PDB file of C-alpha atoms and ligand atoms in Angstrom:
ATOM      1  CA  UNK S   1      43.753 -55.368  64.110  1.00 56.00           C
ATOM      2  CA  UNK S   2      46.003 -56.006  61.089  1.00 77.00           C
ATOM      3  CA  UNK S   3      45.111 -58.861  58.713  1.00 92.00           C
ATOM      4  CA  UNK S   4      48.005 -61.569  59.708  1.00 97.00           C
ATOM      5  CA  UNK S   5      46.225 -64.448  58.509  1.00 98.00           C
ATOM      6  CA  UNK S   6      44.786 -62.643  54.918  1.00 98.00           C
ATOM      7  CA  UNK S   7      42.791 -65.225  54.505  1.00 98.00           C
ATOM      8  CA  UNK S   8      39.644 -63.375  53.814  1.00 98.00           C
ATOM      9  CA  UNK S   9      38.199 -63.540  50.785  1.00 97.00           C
ATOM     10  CA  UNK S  10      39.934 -66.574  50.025  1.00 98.00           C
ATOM     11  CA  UNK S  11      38.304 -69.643  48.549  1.00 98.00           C
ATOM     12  CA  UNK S  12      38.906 -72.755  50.728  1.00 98.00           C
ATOM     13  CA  UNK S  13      37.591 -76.050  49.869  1.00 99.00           C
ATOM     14  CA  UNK S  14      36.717 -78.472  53.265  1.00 98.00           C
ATOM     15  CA  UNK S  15      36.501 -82.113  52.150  1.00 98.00           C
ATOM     16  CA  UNK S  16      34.929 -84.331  55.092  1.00 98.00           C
ATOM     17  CA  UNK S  17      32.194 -82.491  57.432  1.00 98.00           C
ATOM     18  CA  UNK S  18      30.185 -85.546  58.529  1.00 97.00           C
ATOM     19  CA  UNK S  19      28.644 -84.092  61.876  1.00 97.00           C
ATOM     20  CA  UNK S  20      29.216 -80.988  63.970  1.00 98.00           C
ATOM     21  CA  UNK S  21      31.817 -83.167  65.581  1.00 97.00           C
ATOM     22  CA  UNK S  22      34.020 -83.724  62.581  1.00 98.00           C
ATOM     23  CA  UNK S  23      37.493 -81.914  62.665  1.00 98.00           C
ATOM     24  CA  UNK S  24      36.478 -80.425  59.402  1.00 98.00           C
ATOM     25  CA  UNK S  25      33.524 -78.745  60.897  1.00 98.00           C
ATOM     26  CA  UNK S  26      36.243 -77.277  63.335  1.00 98.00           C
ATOM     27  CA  UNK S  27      38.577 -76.408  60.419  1.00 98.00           C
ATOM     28  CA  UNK S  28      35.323 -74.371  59.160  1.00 98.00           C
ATOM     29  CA  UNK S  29      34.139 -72.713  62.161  1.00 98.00           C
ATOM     30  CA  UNK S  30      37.340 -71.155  61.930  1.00 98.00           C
ATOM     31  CA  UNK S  31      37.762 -70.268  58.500  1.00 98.00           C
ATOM     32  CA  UNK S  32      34.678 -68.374  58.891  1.00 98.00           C
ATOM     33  CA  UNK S  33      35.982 -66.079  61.896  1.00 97.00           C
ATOM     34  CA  UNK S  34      39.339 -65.330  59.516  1.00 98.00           C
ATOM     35  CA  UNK S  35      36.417 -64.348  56.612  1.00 97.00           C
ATOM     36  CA  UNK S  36      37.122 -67.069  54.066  1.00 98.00           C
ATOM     37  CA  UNK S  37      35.103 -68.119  51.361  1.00 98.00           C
ATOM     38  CA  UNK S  38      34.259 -71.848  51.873  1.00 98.00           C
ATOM     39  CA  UNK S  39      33.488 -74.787  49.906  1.00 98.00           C
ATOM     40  CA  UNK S  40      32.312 -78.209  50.918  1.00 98.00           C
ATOM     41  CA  UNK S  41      32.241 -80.797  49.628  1.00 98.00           C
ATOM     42  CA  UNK S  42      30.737 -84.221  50.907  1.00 98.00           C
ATOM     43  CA  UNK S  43      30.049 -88.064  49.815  1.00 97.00           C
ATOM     44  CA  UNK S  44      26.999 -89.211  51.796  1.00 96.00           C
ATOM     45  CA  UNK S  45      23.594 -87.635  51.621  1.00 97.00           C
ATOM     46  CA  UNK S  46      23.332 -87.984  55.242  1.00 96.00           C
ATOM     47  CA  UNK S  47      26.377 -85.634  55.516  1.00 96.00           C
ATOM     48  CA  UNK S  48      24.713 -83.223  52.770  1.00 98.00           C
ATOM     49  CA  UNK S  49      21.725 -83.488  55.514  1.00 97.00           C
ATOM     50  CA  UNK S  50      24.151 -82.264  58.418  1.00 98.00           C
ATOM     51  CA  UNK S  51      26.023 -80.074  56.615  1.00 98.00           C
ATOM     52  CA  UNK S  52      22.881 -77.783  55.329  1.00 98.00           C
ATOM     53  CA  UNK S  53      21.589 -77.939  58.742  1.00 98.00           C
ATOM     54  CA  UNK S  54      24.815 -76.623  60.325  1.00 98.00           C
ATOM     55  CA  UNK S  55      25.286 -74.026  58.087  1.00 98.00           C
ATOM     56  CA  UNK S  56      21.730 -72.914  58.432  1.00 98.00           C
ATOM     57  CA  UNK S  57      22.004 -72.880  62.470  1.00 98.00           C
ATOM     58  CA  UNK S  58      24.668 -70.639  62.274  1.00 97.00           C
ATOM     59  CA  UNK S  59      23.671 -68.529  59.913  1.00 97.00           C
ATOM     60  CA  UNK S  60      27.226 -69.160  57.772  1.00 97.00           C
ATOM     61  CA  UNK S  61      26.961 -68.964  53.767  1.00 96.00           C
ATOM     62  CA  UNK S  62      28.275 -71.226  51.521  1.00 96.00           C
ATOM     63  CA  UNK S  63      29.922 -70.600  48.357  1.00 96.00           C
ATOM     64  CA  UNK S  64      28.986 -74.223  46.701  1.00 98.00           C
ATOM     65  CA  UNK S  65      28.185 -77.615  48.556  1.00 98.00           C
ATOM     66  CA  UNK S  66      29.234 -80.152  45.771  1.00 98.00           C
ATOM     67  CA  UNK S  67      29.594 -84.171  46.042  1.00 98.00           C
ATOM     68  CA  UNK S  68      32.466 -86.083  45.516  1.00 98.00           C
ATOM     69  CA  UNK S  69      33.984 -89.473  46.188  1.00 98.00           C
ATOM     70  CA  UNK S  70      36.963 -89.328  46.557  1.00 98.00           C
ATOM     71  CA  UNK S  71      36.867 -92.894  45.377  1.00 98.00           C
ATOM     72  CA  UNK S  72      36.084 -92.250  41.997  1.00 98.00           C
ATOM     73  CA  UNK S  73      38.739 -90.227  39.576  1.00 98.00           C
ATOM     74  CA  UNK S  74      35.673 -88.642  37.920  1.00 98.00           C
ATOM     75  CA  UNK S  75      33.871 -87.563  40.730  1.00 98.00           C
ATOM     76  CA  UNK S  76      37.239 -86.224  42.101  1.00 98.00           C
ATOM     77  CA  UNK S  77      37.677 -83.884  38.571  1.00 98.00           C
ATOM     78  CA  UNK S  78      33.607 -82.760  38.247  1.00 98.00           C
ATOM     79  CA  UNK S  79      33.728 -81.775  41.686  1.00 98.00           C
ATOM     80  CA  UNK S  80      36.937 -79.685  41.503  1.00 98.00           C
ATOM     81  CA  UNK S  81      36.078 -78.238  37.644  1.00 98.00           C
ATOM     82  CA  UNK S  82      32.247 -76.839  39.399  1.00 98.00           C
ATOM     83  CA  UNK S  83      34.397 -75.538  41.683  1.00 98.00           C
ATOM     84  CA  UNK S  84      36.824 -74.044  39.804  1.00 98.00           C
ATOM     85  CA  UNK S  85      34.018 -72.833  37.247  1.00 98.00           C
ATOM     86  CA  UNK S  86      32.328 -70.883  40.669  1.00 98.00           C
ATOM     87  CA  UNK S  87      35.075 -69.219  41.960  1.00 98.00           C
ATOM     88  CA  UNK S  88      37.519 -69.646  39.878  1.00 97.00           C
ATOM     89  CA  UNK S  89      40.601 -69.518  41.885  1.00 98.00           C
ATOM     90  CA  UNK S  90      41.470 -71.689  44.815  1.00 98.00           C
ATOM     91  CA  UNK S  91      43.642 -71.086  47.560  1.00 98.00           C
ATOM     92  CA  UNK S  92      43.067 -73.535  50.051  1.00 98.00           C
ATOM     93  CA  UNK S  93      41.989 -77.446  50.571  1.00 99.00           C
ATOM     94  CA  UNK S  94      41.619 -79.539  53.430  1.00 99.00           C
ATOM     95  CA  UNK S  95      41.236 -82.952  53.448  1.00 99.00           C
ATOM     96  CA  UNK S  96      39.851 -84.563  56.283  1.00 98.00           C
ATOM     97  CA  UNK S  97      38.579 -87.701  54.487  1.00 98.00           C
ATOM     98  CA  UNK S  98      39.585 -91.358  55.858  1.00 98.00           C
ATOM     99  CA  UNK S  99      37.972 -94.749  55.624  1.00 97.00           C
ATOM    100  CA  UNK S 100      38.477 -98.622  56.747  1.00 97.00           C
ATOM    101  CA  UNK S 101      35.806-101.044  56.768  1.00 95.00           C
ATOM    102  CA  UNK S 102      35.201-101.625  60.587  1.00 93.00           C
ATOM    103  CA  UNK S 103      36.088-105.187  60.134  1.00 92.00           C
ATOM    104  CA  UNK S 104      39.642-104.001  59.523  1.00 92.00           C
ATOM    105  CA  UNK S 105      39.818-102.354  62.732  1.00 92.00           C
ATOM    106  CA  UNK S 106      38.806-104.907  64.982  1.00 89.00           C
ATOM    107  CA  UNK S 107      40.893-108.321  66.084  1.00 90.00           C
ATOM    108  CA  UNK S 108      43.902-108.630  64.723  1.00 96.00           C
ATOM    109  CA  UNK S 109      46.372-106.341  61.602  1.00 97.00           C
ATOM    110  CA  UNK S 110      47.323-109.750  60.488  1.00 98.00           C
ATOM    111  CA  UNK S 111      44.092-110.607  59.648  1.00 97.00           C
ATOM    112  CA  UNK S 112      43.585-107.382  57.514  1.00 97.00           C
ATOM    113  CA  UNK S 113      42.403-108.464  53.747  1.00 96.00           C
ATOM    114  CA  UNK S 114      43.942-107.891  50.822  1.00 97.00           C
ATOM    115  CA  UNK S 115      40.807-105.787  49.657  1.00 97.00           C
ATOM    116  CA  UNK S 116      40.215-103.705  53.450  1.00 97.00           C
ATOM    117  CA  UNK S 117      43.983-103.062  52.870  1.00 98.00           C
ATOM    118  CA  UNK S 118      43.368-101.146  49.231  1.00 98.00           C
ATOM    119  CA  UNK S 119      40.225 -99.172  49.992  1.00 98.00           C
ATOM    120  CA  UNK S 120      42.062 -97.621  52.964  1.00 98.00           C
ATOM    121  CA  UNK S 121      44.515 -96.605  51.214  1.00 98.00           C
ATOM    122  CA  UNK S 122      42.790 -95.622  48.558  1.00 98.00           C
ATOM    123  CA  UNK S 123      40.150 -93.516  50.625  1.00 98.00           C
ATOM    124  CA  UNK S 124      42.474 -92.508  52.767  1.00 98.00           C
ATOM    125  CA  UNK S 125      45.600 -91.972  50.990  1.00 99.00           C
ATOM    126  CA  UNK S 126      45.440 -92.012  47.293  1.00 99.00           C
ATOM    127  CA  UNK S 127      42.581 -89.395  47.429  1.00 99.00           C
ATOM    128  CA  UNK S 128      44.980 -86.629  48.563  1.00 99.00           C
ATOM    129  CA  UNK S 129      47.141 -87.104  45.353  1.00 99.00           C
ATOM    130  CA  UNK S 130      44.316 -87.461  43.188  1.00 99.00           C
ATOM    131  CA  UNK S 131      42.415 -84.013  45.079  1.00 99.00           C
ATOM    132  CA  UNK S 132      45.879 -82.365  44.772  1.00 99.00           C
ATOM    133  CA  UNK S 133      46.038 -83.105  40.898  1.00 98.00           C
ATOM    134  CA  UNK S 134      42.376 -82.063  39.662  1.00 98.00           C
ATOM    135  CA  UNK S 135      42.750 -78.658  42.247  1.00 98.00           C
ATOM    136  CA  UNK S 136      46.514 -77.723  40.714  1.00 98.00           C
ATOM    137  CA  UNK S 137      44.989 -76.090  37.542  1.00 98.00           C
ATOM    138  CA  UNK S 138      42.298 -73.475  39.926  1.00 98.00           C
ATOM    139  CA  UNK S 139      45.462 -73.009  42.627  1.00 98.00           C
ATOM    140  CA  UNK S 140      47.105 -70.279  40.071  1.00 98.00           C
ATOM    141  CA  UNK S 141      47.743 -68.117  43.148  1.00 98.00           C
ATOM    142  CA  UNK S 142      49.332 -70.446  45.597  1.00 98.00           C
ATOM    143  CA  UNK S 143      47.962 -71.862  48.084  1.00 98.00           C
ATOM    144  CA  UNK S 144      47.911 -74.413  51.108  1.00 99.00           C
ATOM    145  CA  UNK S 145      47.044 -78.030  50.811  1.00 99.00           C
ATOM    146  CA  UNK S 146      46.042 -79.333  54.487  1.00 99.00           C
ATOM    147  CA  UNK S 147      45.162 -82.474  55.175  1.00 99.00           C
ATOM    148  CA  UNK S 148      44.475 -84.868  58.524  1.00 98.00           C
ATOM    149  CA  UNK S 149      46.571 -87.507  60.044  1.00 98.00           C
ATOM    150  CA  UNK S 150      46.841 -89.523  63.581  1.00 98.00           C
ATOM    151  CA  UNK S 151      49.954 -90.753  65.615  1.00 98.00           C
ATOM    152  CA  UNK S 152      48.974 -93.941  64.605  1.00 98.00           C
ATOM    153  CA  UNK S 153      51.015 -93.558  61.116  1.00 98.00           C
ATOM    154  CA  UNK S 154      54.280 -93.868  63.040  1.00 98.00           C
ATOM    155  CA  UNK S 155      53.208 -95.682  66.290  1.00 98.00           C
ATOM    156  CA  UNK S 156      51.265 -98.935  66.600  1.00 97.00           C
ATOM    157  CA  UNK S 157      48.542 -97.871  68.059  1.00 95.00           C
ATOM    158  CA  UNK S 158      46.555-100.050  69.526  1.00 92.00           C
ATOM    159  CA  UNK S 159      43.459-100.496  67.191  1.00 92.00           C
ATOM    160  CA  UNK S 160      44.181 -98.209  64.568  1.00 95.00           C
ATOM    161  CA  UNK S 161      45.642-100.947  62.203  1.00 96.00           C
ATOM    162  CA  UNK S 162      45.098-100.827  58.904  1.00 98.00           C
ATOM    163  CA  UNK S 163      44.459 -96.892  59.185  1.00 98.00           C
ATOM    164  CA  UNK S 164      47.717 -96.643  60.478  1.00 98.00           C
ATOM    165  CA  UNK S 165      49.128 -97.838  57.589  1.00 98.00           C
ATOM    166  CA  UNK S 166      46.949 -95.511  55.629  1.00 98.00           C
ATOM    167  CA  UNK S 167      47.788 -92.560  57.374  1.00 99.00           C
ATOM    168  CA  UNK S 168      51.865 -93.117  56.829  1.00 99.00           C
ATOM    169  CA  UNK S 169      51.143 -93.676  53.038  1.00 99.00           C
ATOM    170  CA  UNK S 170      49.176 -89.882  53.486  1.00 99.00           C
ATOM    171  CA  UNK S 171      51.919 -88.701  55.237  1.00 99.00           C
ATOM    172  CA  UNK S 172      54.692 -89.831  52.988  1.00 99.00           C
ATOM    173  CA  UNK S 173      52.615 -88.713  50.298  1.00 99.00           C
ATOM    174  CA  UNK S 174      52.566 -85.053  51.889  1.00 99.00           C
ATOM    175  CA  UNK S 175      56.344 -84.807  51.459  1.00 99.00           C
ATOM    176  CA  UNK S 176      56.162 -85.809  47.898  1.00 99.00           C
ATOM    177  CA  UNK S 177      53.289 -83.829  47.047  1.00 99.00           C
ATOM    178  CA  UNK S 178      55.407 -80.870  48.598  1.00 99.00           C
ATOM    179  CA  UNK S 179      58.060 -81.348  46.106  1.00 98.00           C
ATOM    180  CA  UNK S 180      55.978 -81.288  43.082  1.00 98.00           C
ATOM    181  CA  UNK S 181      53.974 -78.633  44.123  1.00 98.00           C
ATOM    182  CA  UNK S 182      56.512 -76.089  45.579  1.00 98.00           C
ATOM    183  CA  UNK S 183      57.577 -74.633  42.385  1.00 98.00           C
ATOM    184  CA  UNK S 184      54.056 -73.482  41.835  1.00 98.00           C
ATOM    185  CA  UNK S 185      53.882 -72.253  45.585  1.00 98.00           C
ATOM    186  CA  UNK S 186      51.651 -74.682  46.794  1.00 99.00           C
ATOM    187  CA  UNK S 187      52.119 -76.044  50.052  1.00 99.00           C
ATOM    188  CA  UNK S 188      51.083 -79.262  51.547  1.00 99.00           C
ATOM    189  CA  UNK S 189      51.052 -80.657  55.218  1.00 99.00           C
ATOM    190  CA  UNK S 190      49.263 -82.669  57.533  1.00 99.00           C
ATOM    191  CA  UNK S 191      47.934 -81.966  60.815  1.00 99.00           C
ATOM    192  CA  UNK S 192      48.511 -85.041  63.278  1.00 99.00           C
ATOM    193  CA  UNK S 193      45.399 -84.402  65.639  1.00 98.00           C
ATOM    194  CA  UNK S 194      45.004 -86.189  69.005  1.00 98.00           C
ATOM    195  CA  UNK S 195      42.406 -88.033  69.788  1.00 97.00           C
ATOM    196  CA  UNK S 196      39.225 -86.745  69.546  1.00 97.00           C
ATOM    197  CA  UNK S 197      35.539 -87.989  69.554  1.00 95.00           C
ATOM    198  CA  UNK S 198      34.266 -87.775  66.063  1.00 94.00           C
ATOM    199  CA  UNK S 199      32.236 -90.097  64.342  1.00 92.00           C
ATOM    200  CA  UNK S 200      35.313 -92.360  63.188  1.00 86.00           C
ATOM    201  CA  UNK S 201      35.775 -93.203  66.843  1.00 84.00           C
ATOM    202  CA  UNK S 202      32.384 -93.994  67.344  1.00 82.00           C
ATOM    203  CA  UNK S 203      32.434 -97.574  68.861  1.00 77.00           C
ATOM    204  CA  UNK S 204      35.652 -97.646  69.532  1.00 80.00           C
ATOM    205  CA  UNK S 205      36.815 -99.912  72.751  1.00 77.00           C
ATOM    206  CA  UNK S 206      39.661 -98.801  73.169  1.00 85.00           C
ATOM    207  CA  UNK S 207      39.100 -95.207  73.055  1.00 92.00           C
ATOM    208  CA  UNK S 208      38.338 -93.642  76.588  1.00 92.00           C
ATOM    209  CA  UNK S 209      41.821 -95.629  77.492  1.00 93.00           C
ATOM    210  CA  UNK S 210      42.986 -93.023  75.260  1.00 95.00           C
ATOM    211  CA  UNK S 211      41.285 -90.052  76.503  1.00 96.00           C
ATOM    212  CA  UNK S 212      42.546 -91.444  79.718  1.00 96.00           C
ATOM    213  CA  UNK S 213      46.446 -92.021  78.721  1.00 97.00           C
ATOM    214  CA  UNK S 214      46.766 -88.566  77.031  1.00 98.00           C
ATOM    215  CA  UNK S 215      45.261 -86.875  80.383  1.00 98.00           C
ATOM    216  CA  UNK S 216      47.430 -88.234  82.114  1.00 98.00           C
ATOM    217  CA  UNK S 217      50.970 -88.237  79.929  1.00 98.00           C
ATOM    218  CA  UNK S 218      50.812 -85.394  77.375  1.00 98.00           C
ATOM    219  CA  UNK S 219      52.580 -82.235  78.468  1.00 98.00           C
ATOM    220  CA  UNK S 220      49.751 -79.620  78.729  1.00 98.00           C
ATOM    221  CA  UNK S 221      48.024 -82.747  80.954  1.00 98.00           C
ATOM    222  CA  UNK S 222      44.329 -82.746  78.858  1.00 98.00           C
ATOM    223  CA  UNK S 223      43.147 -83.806  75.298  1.00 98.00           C
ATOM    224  CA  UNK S 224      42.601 -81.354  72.564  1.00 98.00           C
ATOM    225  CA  UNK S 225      39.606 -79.849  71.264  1.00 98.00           C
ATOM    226  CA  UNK S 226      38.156 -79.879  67.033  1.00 98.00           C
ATOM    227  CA  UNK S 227      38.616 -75.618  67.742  1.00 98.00           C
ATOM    228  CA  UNK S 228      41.874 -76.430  68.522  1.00 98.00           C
ATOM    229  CA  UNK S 229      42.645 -78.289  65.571  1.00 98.00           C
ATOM    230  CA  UNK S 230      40.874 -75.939  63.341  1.00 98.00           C
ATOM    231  CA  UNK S 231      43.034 -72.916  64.596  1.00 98.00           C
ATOM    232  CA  UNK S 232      46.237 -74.771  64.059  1.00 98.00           C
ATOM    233  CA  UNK S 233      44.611 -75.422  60.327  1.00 98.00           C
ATOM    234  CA  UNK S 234      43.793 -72.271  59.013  1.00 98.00           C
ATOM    235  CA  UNK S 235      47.571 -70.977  60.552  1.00 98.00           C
ATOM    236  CA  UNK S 236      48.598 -73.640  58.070  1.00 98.00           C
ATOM    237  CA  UNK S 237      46.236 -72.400  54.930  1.00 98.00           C
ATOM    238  CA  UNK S 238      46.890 -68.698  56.036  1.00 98.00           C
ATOM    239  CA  UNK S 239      49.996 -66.243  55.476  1.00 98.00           C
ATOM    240  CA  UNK S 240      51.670 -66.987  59.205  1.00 98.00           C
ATOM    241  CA  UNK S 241      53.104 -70.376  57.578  1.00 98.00           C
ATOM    242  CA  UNK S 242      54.189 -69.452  54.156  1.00 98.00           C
ATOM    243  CA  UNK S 243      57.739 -70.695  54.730  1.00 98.00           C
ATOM    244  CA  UNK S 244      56.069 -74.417  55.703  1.00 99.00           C
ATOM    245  CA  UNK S 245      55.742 -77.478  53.490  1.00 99.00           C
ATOM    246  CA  UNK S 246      56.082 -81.314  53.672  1.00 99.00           C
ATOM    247  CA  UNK S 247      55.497 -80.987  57.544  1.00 99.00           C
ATOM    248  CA  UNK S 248      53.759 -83.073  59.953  1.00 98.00           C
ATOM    249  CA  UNK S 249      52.494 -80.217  62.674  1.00 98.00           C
ATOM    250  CA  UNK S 250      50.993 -82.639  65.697  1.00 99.00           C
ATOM    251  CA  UNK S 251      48.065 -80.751  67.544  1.00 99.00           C
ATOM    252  CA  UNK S 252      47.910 -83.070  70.693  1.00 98.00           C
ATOM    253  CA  UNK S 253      48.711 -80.973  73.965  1.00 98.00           C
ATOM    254  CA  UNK S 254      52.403 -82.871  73.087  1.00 98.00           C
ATOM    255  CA  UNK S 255      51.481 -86.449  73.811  1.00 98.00           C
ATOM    256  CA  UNK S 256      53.684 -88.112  70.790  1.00 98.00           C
ATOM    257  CA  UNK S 257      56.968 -86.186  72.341  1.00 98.00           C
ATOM    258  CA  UNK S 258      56.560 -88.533  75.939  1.00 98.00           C
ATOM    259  CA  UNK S 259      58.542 -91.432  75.388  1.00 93.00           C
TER     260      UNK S 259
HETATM  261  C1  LIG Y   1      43.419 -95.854  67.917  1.00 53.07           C
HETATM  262  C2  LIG Y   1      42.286 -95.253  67.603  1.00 53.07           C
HETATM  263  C3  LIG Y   1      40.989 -95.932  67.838  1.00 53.07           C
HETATM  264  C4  LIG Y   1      40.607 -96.825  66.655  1.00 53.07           C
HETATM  265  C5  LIG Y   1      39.895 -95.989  65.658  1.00 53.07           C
HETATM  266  C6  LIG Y   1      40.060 -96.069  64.362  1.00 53.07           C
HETATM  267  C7  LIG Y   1      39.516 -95.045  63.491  1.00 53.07           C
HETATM  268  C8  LIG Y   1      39.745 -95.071  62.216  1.00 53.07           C
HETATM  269  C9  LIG Y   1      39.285 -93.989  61.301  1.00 53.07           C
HETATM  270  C10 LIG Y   1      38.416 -94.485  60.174  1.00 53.07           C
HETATM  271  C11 LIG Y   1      38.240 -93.323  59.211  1.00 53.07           C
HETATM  272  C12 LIG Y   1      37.084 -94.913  60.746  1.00 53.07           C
HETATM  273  C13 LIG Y   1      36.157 -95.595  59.793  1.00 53.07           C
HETATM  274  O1  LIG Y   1      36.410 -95.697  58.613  1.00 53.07           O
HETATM  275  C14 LIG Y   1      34.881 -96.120  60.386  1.00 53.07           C
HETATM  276  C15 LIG Y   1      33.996 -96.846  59.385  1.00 53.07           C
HETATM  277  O2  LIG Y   1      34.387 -98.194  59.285  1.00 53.07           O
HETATM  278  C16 LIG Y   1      32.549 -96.821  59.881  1.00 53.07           C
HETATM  279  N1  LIG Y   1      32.031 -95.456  60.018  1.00 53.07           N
HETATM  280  C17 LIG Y   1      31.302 -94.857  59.067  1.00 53.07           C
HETATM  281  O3  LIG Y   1      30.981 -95.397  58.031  1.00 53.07           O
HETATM  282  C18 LIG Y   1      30.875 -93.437  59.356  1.00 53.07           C
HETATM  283  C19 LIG Y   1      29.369 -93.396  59.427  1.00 53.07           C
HETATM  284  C20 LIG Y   1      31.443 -92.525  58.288  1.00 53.07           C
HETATM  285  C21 LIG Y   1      31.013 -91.091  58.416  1.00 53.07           C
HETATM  286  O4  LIG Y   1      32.835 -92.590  58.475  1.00 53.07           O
HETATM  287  C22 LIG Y   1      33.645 -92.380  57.412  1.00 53.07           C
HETATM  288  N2  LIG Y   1      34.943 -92.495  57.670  1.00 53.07           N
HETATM  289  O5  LIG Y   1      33.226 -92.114  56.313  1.00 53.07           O
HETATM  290  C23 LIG Y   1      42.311 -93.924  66.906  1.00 53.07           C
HETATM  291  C24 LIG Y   1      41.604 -92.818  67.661  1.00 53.07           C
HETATM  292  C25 LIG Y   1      42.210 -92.600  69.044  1.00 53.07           C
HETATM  293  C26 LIG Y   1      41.755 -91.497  66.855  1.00 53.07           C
HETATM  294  C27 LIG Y   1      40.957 -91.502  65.563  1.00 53.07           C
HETATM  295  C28 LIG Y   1      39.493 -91.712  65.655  1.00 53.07           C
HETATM  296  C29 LIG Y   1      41.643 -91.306  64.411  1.00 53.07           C
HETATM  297  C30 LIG Y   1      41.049 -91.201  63.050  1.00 53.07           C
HETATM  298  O6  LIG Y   1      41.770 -91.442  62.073  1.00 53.07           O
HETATM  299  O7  LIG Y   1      39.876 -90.815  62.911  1.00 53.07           O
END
C-alpha cells in the first residue's frame, strides 16, 4: 500500500503516558503501526514504571524515555536539547499533559483559589507554549504540534471547572501558536476527545452520567475509544493534514454538534 501518512521514520515526541489507559498511550500504539520513531517523555517515576513496562510487553522500542516537568522552564529545555542531541530532527509532538489539584474540581468554580487557578493553567496551558518554544529549533523540517483538549473549554461542564478554563487558554493558545509557527511550517492543533476513562477521571462522580449522556445523544450513539483518538492524532502529525492548523478537530462520535 502507498505511504499516505509518511510518517515512518519520523521522530515524534509523546508527552503524558501515565497508564495503558492514557490517550497518549493510544496516540503511541498508533504511531508505531504508521513506523514512527517515538519519544517519551514523562514527570512521575511511577509513569517511568508504566511506561518501561508497556513498552517491554509489546515488544515496541524506544528512541529515548527522558523526564520533564513541564512545570519547570529548565526541565522543559534539557528535555527537548537530549532530544534534539539523539535524533536530531523533530517532526512531531503531542501533548497530552493536564493538571488541577482535585480540590479544584470538586464543589463549587467559585470557590477555585487563586493558586489551583495558576498551576492549571500553567500545567495545562502554559506548558504547550513553553514545549512549542524549546522544540522550534530541532523542528527544521516541519512538523505537527498536537496537543489534547475536552468540550469542557467551551461548555460548562459539569465538574470540569477550573480545567475548563485551562483547556480554553490551550485552545486559544493553539491558534496563536499556529500563527507564529506557520511560516516555519509547523502546525499546531488540538484534539477535543470525548470522554474517556483515563486516570484523570479516576474518581470522578459525575462521570458514568457522562458515559451515559453521550450514549444516548451523540450521533454515532456510543463513546469513543483512546485507538480512536490516537488514529485521528497521527492523521493530524502525518501528511493527510498538511493544509490544517489552529484547528480544534473533536473526536467524540459528534456529541458537541447536539444542541
Ligand atoms: C467533566 C469531566 C469530569 C471531571 C474531570 C476532570 C478531569 C480533569 C483533568 C485533570 C488533568 C485531572 C487531574 O489533574 C487529577 C489530579 O488532581 C489527581 N490525579 C493525579 O494526580 C494522577 C495520579 C496523575 C497521573 O494525573 C495527572 N494529571 O498528572 C471531564 C471528563 C468527562 C473528561 C476528562 C477526564 C477530561 C480530561 O481533561 O482529562
Amino acid at each position: 500500500m502507498e505511504d499516505l501518512l509518511k510518517l515512518k521514520g519520523k521522530n515524534v515526541v509523546i508527552m503524558g503516558v501515565a497508564n495503558e489507559r492514557s490517550l497518549a498511550w493510544g496516540v503511541a500504539q498508533s504511531l508505531y503501526q504508521a513506523g514512527a520513531n517515538l519519544i517519551f517523555t514523562y514527570r512521575l517515576e511511577r509513569s517511568f514504571g508504566k511506561l518501561t513496562k508497556l513498552l517491554k510487553e509489546n515488544d515496541y522500542p524506544a528512541e529515548l524515555v527522558v523526564q520533564c516537568d513541564v512545570n519547570n522552564d529548565d526541565s522543559i529545555k534539557d528535555a527537548f536539547q537530549q532530544i534534539g542531541e539523539k535524533v536530531g530532527t523533530i517532526h512531531g509532538i503531542v501533548h497530552s499533559v493536564a493538571f488541577a489539584n482535585a480540590e479544584d474540581l470538586k464543589g463549587d468554580f467559585i470557590n477555585t483559589s487563586r493558586s489551583g487557578y495558576a498551576f492549571a493553567q500553567d500545567t495545562s496551558s502554559y506548558s504547550l507554549i513553553a514545549v512549542a518554544r524549546e522544540a522550534k529549533p530541532f523542528m527544521t523540517e516541519g512538523g505537527s504540534i498536537v496537543t489534547m483538549s475536552y468540550l469542557g473549554a467551551e461548555k460548562a461542564v459539569r465538574g470540569y471547572n477550573v480545567m475548563g478554563v485551562a483547556k480554553a487558554a490551550l485552545e486559544s493558545s493553539v491558534k496563536y501558536l499556529s500563527t507564529d509557527l506557520g511560516k516555519d511550517n509547523i502546525r499546531v492543533n488540538a484534539i477535543s476527545a470525548g470522554a474517556i476513562r483515563t486516570l484523570a477521571a479516576k474518581g470522578v462522580g459525575s462521570f458514568n452520567e457522562i458515559l451515559h449522556k453521550v450514549e444516548e445523544t451523540a450521533p454515532l450513539k456510543r463513546n469513543v475509544t483512546k485507538e480512536e483518538v490516537g488514529d485521528m492524532t497521527i492523521a493530524m502529525l502525518s501528511h493527510l493534514s498538511r493544509g490544517v492548523t489552529g484547528e480544534i478537530i473533536y473526536v467524540d462520535a459528534g456529541y458537541n454538534i447536539i444542541g
